[in-house]
Short mmCIF file of C-alpha atoms in Angstrom, two decimals:
data_model
loop_
_atom_site.label_atom_id
_atom_site.label_comp_id
_atom_site.label_asym_id
_atom_site.label_seq_id
_atom_site.Cartn_x
_atom_site.Cartn_y
_atom_site.Cartn_z
CA UNK A 1 48.64 13.90 83.79
CA UNK A 2 49.52 12.63 80.33
CA UNK A 3 49.82 8.91 79.86
CA UNK A 4 53.45 9.15 78.71
CA UNK A 5 54.66 11.32 81.52
CA UNK A 6 57.17 9.57 83.87
CA UNK A 7 56.21 8.46 87.30
CA UNK A 8 53.01 7.20 88.78
CA UNK A 9 50.95 4.13 88.06
CA UNK A 10 49.29 4.48 84.62
CA UNK A 11 47.33 2.05 82.43
CA UNK A 12 48.83 0.44 79.35
CA UNK A 13 49.46 2.83 76.56
CA UNK A 14 47.98 2.34 73.04
CA UNK A 15 51.22 0.95 71.70
CA UNK A 16 50.97 -2.19 73.82
CA UNK A 17 53.09 -1.15 76.83
CA UNK A 18 52.41 -2.69 80.26
CA UNK A 19 50.80 -0.82 83.02
CA UNK A 20 53.64 -1.43 85.55
CA UNK A 21 56.66 0.62 86.26
CA UNK A 22 59.61 0.93 84.01
CA UNK A 23 60.24 2.85 80.82
CA UNK A 24 57.27 2.60 78.35
CA UNK A 25 58.00 3.59 74.73
CA UNK A 26 55.88 3.20 71.56
CA UNK A 27 56.81 0.19 69.41
CA UNK A 28 59.00 0.62 66.39
CA UNK A 29 57.09 0.97 63.07
CA UNK A 30 59.69 -0.87 61.10
CA UNK A 31 59.43 -3.78 63.51
CA UNK A 32 55.66 -3.93 63.09
CA UNK A 33 55.91 -4.01 59.28
CA UNK A 34 58.53 -6.75 59.46
CA UNK A 35 56.32 -8.88 61.70
CA UNK A 36 53.40 -8.48 59.26
CA UNK A 37 55.59 -9.50 56.35
CA UNK A 38 56.80 -12.58 58.17
CA UNK A 39 53.25 -13.63 58.97
CA UNK A 40 52.19 -13.34 55.31
CA UNK A 41 55.20 -15.35 54.19
CA UNK A 42 54.43 -18.04 56.72
CA UNK A 43 50.85 -18.35 55.43
CA UNK A 44 52.04 -19.02 51.86
CA UNK A 45 54.79 -21.41 52.95
CA UNK A 46 57.66 -18.93 52.77
CA UNK A 47 60.46 -18.45 55.26
CA UNK A 48 60.26 -15.95 58.00
CA UNK A 49 62.64 -13.03 57.92
CA UNK A 50 63.23 -13.22 61.73
CA UNK A 51 66.04 -14.80 63.61
CA UNK A 52 64.24 -18.05 64.30
CA UNK A 53 66.39 -20.06 61.94
CA UNK A 54 63.75 -20.12 59.18
CA UNK A 55 61.04 -21.75 61.29
CA UNK A 56 57.44 -21.00 60.44
CA UNK A 57 55.83 -18.93 63.09
CA UNK A 58 52.90 -20.40 64.87
CA UNK A 59 49.41 -19.02 64.41
CA UNK A 60 49.24 -19.23 60.46
CA UNK A 61 45.88 -20.20 58.81
CA UNK A 62 46.53 -21.20 55.14
CA UNK A 63 43.25 -23.14 54.86
CA UNK A 64 41.10 -20.09 55.59
CA UNK A 65 42.88 -18.00 52.96
CA UNK A 66 42.34 -20.72 50.36
CA UNK A 67 38.62 -20.75 51.13
CA UNK A 68 38.49 -16.99 50.68
CA UNK A 69 40.26 -17.28 47.35
CA UNK A 70 37.87 -19.99 46.22
CA UNK A 71 34.86 -17.91 47.18
CA UNK A 72 36.24 -14.95 45.21
CA UNK A 73 36.77 -17.17 42.18
CA UNK A 74 33.26 -18.60 42.38
CA UNK A 75 31.71 -15.16 42.71
CA UNK A 76 33.72 -13.91 39.74
CA UNK A 77 32.72 -16.98 37.71
CA UNK A 78 29.06 -16.39 38.46
CA UNK A 79 29.28 -12.71 37.62
CA UNK A 80 31.01 -13.45 34.35
CA UNK A 81 28.04 -15.59 33.23
CA UNK A 82 25.47 -12.79 33.20
CA UNK A 83 24.67 -11.14 29.85
CA UNK A 84 21.87 -9.03 28.34
CA UNK A 85 19.89 -9.76 25.17
CA UNK A 86 18.31 -6.69 23.52
CA UNK A 87 14.63 -6.50 22.63
CA UNK A 88 15.26 -6.91 18.90
CA UNK A 89 17.71 -9.79 19.41
CA UNK A 90 17.55 -13.48 20.08
CA UNK A 91 20.43 -15.53 21.50
CA UNK A 92 21.47 -19.12 20.86
CA UNK A 93 23.33 -20.89 23.67
CA UNK A 94 25.84 -23.60 22.76
CA UNK A 95 27.10 -26.07 25.37
CA UNK A 96 30.42 -27.63 24.35
CA UNK A 97 29.72 -26.42 20.78
CA UNK A 98 26.27 -28.05 20.55
CA UNK A 99 22.91 -26.24 20.47
CA UNK A 100 21.38 -26.17 23.94
CA UNK A 101 18.61 -23.57 24.06
CA UNK A 102 17.15 -20.37 22.63
CA UNK A 103 17.22 -17.26 24.82
CA UNK A 104 14.65 -14.45 24.78
CA UNK A 105 15.39 -10.75 25.39
CA UNK A 106 16.35 -9.72 28.92
CA UNK A 107 18.97 -10.54 31.56
CA UNK A 108 20.21 -14.12 31.21
CA UNK A 109 22.98 -16.31 32.57
CA UNK A 110 25.24 -18.91 31.02
CA UNK A 111 28.03 -21.06 32.36
CA UNK A 112 31.28 -19.43 31.24
CA UNK A 113 33.81 -21.61 29.44
CA UNK A 114 31.25 -24.41 29.21
CA UNK A 115 28.58 -22.49 27.32
CA UNK A 116 28.85 -19.98 24.49
CA UNK A 117 26.30 -17.38 23.41
CA UNK A 118 25.59 -16.20 19.84
CA UNK A 119 23.27 -13.24 19.30
CA UNK A 120 21.39 -12.28 16.14
CA UNK A 121 19.15 -9.29 15.39
CA UNK A 122 15.75 -10.60 14.28
CA UNK A 123 14.05 -7.17 14.11
CA UNK A 124 16.39 -5.58 11.58
CA UNK A 125 15.11 -5.20 8.00
CA UNK A 126 17.94 -6.10 5.68
CA UNK A 127 18.17 -5.59 1.94
CA UNK A 128 20.11 -6.91 -1.00
CA UNK A 129 20.18 -5.36 -4.49
CA UNK A 130 20.90 -7.25 -7.70
CA UNK A 131 21.50 -5.58 -11.07
CA UNK A 132 22.32 -7.79 -14.05
CA UNK A 133 21.67 -8.24 -17.76
CA UNK A 134 19.64 -11.33 -18.62
CA UNK A 135 18.37 -13.19 -21.67
CA UNK A 136 14.60 -13.31 -22.25
CA UNK A 137 12.51 -16.02 -23.87
CA UNK A 138 12.53 -14.25 -27.27
CA UNK A 139 16.37 -14.08 -27.21
CA UNK A 140 16.60 -10.42 -26.23
CA UNK A 141 18.82 -8.95 -23.53
CA UNK A 142 17.34 -6.80 -20.75
CA UNK A 143 18.93 -5.07 -17.78
CA UNK A 144 17.07 -5.79 -14.54
CA UNK A 145 17.57 -4.16 -11.14
CA UNK A 146 15.95 -5.99 -8.22
CA UNK A 147 15.93 -5.25 -4.49
CA UNK A 148 15.17 -7.95 -1.90
CA UNK A 149 14.10 -6.96 1.62
CA UNK A 150 14.38 -9.72 4.22
CA UNK A 151 14.91 -10.47 7.90
CA UNK A 152 15.96 -13.35 10.16
CA UNK A 153 13.05 -15.57 11.17
CA UNK A 154 14.82 -18.58 12.75
CA UNK A 155 18.05 -17.68 14.61
CA UNK A 156 19.04 -21.32 15.13
CA UNK A 157 18.87 -22.11 11.41
CA UNK A 158 20.52 -18.80 10.50
CA UNK A 159 23.49 -19.34 12.85
CA UNK A 160 23.96 -23.11 12.84
CA UNK A 161 22.36 -24.76 9.81
CA UNK A 162 24.26 -23.01 7.00
CA UNK A 163 27.69 -21.46 6.90
CA UNK A 164 26.88 -18.31 4.89
CA UNK A 165 23.16 -17.55 4.64
CA UNK A 166 23.75 -14.14 3.07
CA UNK A 167 25.73 -15.68 0.21
CA UNK A 168 23.03 -18.29 -0.29
CA UNK A 169 20.48 -15.48 -0.52
CA UNK A 170 22.48 -13.71 -3.22
CA UNK A 171 22.87 -16.83 -5.35
CA UNK A 172 19.23 -17.81 -4.85
CA UNK A 173 18.06 -14.34 -5.90
CA UNK A 174 20.09 -14.45 -9.09
CA UNK A 175 18.82 -17.95 -9.90
CA UNK A 176 15.15 -17.11 -9.29
CA UNK A 177 15.32 -13.87 -11.28
CA UNK A 178 17.05 -15.49 -14.24
CA UNK A 179 14.52 -18.31 -14.27
CA UNK A 180 11.52 -15.95 -14.33
CA UNK A 181 13.01 -13.47 -16.82
CA UNK A 182 14.11 -16.32 -19.07
CA UNK A 183 10.50 -17.53 -19.21
CA UNK A 184 9.13 -14.11 -20.26
CA UNK A 185 9.30 -12.03 -23.41
CA UNK A 186 11.07 -8.71 -23.59
CA UNK A 187 7.85 -6.72 -23.79
CA UNK A 188 6.57 -8.55 -20.73
CA UNK A 189 9.71 -7.76 -18.75
CA UNK A 190 9.78 -4.11 -19.79
CA UNK A 191 6.13 -3.19 -19.13
CA UNK A 192 3.45 -5.86 -19.56
CA UNK A 193 4.31 -8.39 -16.79
CA UNK A 194 6.37 -6.45 -14.28
CA UNK A 195 4.06 -7.15 -11.35
CA UNK A 196 3.72 -10.84 -12.26
CA UNK A 197 7.49 -11.16 -12.53
CA UNK A 198 7.97 -9.58 -9.11
CA UNK A 199 5.52 -11.95 -7.47
CA UNK A 200 6.98 -15.01 -9.17
CA UNK A 201 10.52 -14.07 -8.12
CA UNK A 202 9.44 -13.60 -4.51
CA UNK A 203 7.64 -16.94 -4.39
CA UNK A 204 10.50 -18.84 -6.00
CA UNK A 205 13.16 -17.14 -3.85
CA UNK A 206 11.31 -17.94 -0.62
CA UNK A 207 11.02 -21.55 -1.75
CA UNK A 208 14.79 -21.69 -2.30
CA UNK A 209 15.55 -20.23 1.13
CA UNK A 210 13.17 -22.64 2.87
CA UNK A 211 14.66 -25.56 1.01
CA UNK A 212 18.20 -24.59 2.10
CA UNK A 213 16.94 -23.98 5.68
CA UNK A 214 18.60 -20.58 5.96
CA UNK A 215 16.18 -19.16 8.56
CA UNK A 216 15.50 -16.08 6.40
CA UNK A 217 12.10 -14.74 5.35
CA UNK A 218 11.40 -12.42 2.40
CA UNK A 219 9.45 -9.30 3.31
CA UNK A 220 9.32 -7.61 -0.08
CA UNK A 221 10.74 -7.86 -3.57
CA UNK A 222 10.96 -4.58 -5.50
CA UNK A 223 11.52 -4.59 -9.25
CA UNK A 224 13.23 -1.22 -9.48
CA UNK A 225 14.19 -0.99 -13.12
CA UNK A 226 13.88 -2.96 -16.34
CA UNK A 227 15.43 -1.54 -19.49
CA UNK A 228 16.93 -2.55 -22.78
CA UNK A 229 20.71 -2.58 -23.25
CA UNK A 230 22.35 0.79 -23.72
CA UNK A 231 23.21 0.16 -27.39
CA UNK A 232 19.60 -0.34 -28.50
CA UNK A 233 17.81 1.63 -25.79
CA UNK A 234 16.76 4.49 -28.09
CA UNK A 235 15.10 2.12 -30.54
CA UNK A 236 13.23 0.36 -27.76
CA UNK A 237 12.13 3.72 -26.36
CA UNK A 238 10.66 4.63 -29.75
CA UNK A 239 8.82 1.33 -29.90
CA UNK A 240 7.50 1.81 -26.38
CA UNK A 241 6.28 5.33 -27.25
CA UNK A 242 4.56 4.01 -30.37
CA UNK A 243 2.76 1.36 -28.32
CA UNK A 244 1.75 3.95 -25.78
CA UNK A 245 0.32 6.10 -28.58
CA UNK A 246 -1.52 3.07 -29.92
CA UNK A 247 -3.03 2.38 -26.53
CA UNK A 248 -3.99 6.03 -26.16
CA UNK A 249 -5.71 6.10 -29.56
CA UNK A 250 -7.58 2.90 -28.72
CA UNK A 251 -8.78 4.35 -25.46
CA UNK A 252 -9.88 7.57 -27.16
CA UNK A 253 -11.79 5.57 -29.79
CA UNK A 254 -13.43 3.47 -27.10
CA UNK A 255 -14.38 6.61 -25.21
CA UNK A 256 -15.90 8.11 -28.37
CA UNK A 257 -17.74 4.85 -29.05
CA UNK A 258 -19.05 4.76 -25.52
CA UNK A 259 -20.32 8.34 -25.84
CA UNK A 260 -21.87 8.14 -29.35
CA UNK A 261 -23.52 4.72 -29.30
CA UNK A 262 -25.58 5.31 -26.14
CA UNK A 263 -26.62 8.71 -27.48
CA UNK A 264 -27.74 7.18 -30.79
CA UNK A 265 -29.58 4.42 -28.96
CA UNK A 266 -31.29 7.01 -26.79
CA UNK A 267 -32.38 9.01 -29.84
CA UNK A 268 -33.67 5.84 -31.52
CA UNK A 269 -35.61 4.91 -28.41
CA UNK A 270 -37.06 8.44 -28.23
CA UNK A 271 -38.14 8.33 -31.90
CA UNK A 272 -39.73 4.92 -31.39
CA UNK A 273 -41.55 6.22 -28.32
CA UNK A 274 -42.76 9.28 -30.26
CA UNK A 275 -43.93 7.06 -33.12
CA UNK A 276 -45.79 4.81 -30.72
CA UNK A 277 -47.37 7.84 -29.10
CA UNK A 278 -48.38 9.29 -32.50
CA UNK A 279 -49.81 5.93 -33.53
CA UNK A 280 -51.80 5.68 -30.31
CA UNK A 281 -53.04 9.29 -30.73
CA UNK A 282 -54.11 8.82 -34.35
CA UNK A 283 -55.87 5.55 -33.60
CA UNK A 284 -57.58 7.10 -30.59
CA UNK A 285 -58.69 10.12 -32.65
CA UNK A 286 -59.99 7.86 -35.43
CA UNK A 287 -61.87 5.76 -32.94
CA UNK A 288 -63.27 8.92 -31.37
CA UNK A 289 -64.31 10.34 -34.75
CA UNK A 290 -65.99 7.09 -35.66
CA UNK A 291 -67.80 6.96 -32.35
CA UNK A 292 -68.84 10.61 -32.72
CA UNK A 293 -70.09 9.99 -36.27
CA UNK A 294 -72.12 7.02 -35.10
CA UNK A 295 -73.63 9.15 -32.35
CA UNK A 296 -74.33 11.90 -34.89
CA UNK A 297 -76.12 9.47 -37.21
CA UNK A 298 -78.26 8.37 -34.34
CA UNK A 299 -79.16 11.98 -33.50
CA UNK A 300 -79.76 12.80 -37.17
CA UNK A 301 -82.28 10.02 -37.52
CA UNK A 302 -84.10 11.46 -34.52
CA UNK A 303 -84.08 15.11 -35.74
CA UNK A 304 -82.73 15.60 -39.26
CA UNK A 305 -83.43 19.35 -39.64
CA UNK A 306 -81.95 20.29 -36.29
CA UNK A 307 -78.86 18.18 -36.88
CA UNK A 308 -78.29 19.67 -40.35
CA UNK A 309 -78.65 23.18 -39.01
CA UNK A 310 -76.20 22.52 -36.17
CA UNK A 311 -73.64 20.97 -38.52
CA UNK A 312 -73.99 23.90 -40.87
CA UNK A 313 -73.45 26.46 -38.15
CA UNK A 314 -70.42 24.61 -36.73
CA UNK A 315 -68.84 24.34 -40.17
CA UNK A 316 -69.41 27.98 -41.02
CA UNK A 317 -68.00 29.02 -37.65
CA UNK A 318 -64.79 27.10 -38.26
CA UNK A 319 -64.45 28.37 -41.83
CA UNK A 320 -65.31 32.03 -41.25
CA UNK A 321 -63.12 32.27 -38.14
CA UNK A 322 -60.04 32.00 -40.38
CA UNK A 323 -61.34 34.26 -43.19
CA UNK A 324 -60.81 38.00 -43.67
CA UNK A 325 -64.08 38.52 -45.51
CA UNK A 326 -67.26 39.77 -43.86
CA UNK A 327 -70.66 38.24 -44.57
CA UNK A 328 -73.68 40.46 -43.85
CA UNK A 329 -77.08 38.81 -43.65
CA UNK A 330 -79.56 41.67 -43.02
CA UNK A 331 -82.77 41.25 -45.05
CA UNK A 332 -84.56 44.44 -43.96
CA UNK A 333 -81.81 46.25 -42.11
CA UNK A 334 -80.12 49.55 -42.74
CA UNK A 335 -77.47 49.62 -45.42
CA UNK A 336 -75.27 51.69 -43.16
CA UNK A 337 -73.46 49.53 -40.61
CA UNK A 338 -70.39 49.78 -38.44
CA UNK A 339 -67.64 47.17 -38.90
CA UNK A 340 -64.87 47.03 -36.22
CA UNK A 341 -62.05 46.51 -38.69
CA UNK A 342 -59.26 47.29 -36.22
CA UNK A 343 -60.45 44.60 -33.83
CA UNK A 344 -60.88 42.14 -36.67
CA UNK A 345 -57.35 42.78 -37.94
CA UNK A 346 -55.89 42.41 -34.46
CA UNK A 347 -57.68 39.11 -33.96
CA UNK A 348 -56.48 37.86 -37.31
CA UNK A 349 -52.88 38.89 -36.57
CA UNK A 350 -53.03 37.20 -33.17
CA UNK A 351 -54.00 33.88 -34.74
CA UNK A 352 -51.16 34.20 -37.30
CA UNK A 353 -50.19 31.85 -40.07
CA UNK A 354 -51.47 31.49 -43.63
CA UNK A 355 -55.04 30.63 -44.42
CA UNK A 356 -55.76 27.19 -45.72
CA UNK A 357 -56.93 26.72 -49.27
CA UNK A 358 -60.25 25.29 -48.18
CA UNK A 359 -60.97 28.26 -45.92
CA UNK A 360 -60.08 30.66 -48.76
CA UNK A 361 -62.43 28.94 -51.13
CA UNK A 362 -65.17 28.96 -48.57
CA UNK A 363 -64.59 32.68 -47.94
CA UNK A 364 -64.73 33.52 -51.63
CA UNK A 365 -68.00 31.65 -52.03
CA UNK A 366 -69.45 33.69 -49.16
CA UNK A 367 -68.67 37.02 -50.84
CA UNK A 368 -71.92 39.09 -51.13
CA UNK A 369 -71.04 40.08 -54.70
CA UNK A 370 -71.28 36.48 -55.79
CA UNK A 371 -74.80 35.99 -54.50
CA UNK A 372 -77.61 35.58 -57.15
CA UNK A 373 -80.72 37.86 -57.61
CA UNK A 374 -84.27 37.02 -56.56
CA UNK A 375 -87.04 36.47 -59.18
CA UNK A 376 -89.05 39.18 -57.53
CA UNK A 377 -86.31 41.77 -58.05
CA UNK A 378 -85.22 41.75 -54.38
CA UNK A 379 -81.83 40.85 -53.01
CA UNK A 380 -81.68 37.20 -51.86
CA UNK A 381 -79.69 36.59 -48.65
CA UNK A 382 -76.28 35.11 -49.44
CA UNK A 383 -76.28 32.84 -46.41
CA UNK A 384 -79.53 31.22 -47.42
CA UNK A 385 -78.43 30.72 -51.01
CA UNK A 386 -75.19 29.18 -49.76
CA UNK A 387 -77.13 26.97 -47.42
CA UNK A 388 -79.42 25.83 -50.24
CA UNK A 389 -76.49 25.14 -52.59
CA UNK A 390 -74.48 23.21 -50.02
CA UNK A 391 -77.15 21.06 -48.46
CA UNK A 392 -76.11 17.51 -48.03
CA UNK A 393 -78.46 14.73 -47.37
CA UNK A 394 -77.20 12.56 -44.50
CA UNK A 395 -78.71 9.19 -44.37
#
């Protein structure tokens, strides 16, 4: 049997009806909404919409609702204080406008309303370019283009110590560059001292920034361009080209000097070495000849005839080896003899060269036609007559 069917004893229905007899109907929805509205009004001190003459219904709990509201506010306050600092950033926390602490990257918390957070990117490489015309030491005007690369080193000084660190950097760059260019000549700025000027500007600029406590650090200073003013640029280009040609000619001359002088010195050293060697050879040969002559004198005193004969034969061998004439010494031999002329001519051609005058004279004196006749009518040997006419007494 359904719970809302009439008759019988049934338990209380879901709408709050009793379990006894009588007519049980579901409550009115409008009545339920009205009761809920009255209860809410009574919690916030409002008047009830019922017929109770404006009396607050019993059972309201305003203190509990206030605690809930306070908890919600506290939770929201706490959640509002969380913030994230990126890896390349640093944060400065101010409490009532005064520096309190420095915050590293990560999840952090601050007290809202009481504390304020200022973030700055310390990993970013920033740059500033300056292009101006300046007066040099020799009263010439040059156009200089300079680029400064920098980053934030101290976030506290960058955010709190100075009002406009970027503007200070610009003015300091202009001041440092003008000071260095004004202390240099035009030729130095254009080509001779570019690297020195760049280093001096960087050092002076960093000193300015440290003195003003800007919290910035200079990473690099690049001297992009240095040129003469537009009106006289062509003339300065011609002068620069002439100086470049001068430097090139000097380098070529130095290269030629470096190649010729060592070569000449080497040739001189070689000639000196050859002269020393020739000197040593001549002296050694002279000493050897003297020693040999002394030995020969000693041998001659022991056996004069044998020594004279040996000297004669050695001399004739040396002389006749370079002569084309033939000497025949045959006292009782046959007048018909065989001479190997072809072999003699080949040997003479192999030796080559011209005969010496002394060898020619010696050959002519050995000619058989020039030999004298014997008293007995016979033919006297030419070699013996030559030996008798050329005997030399060695003592």
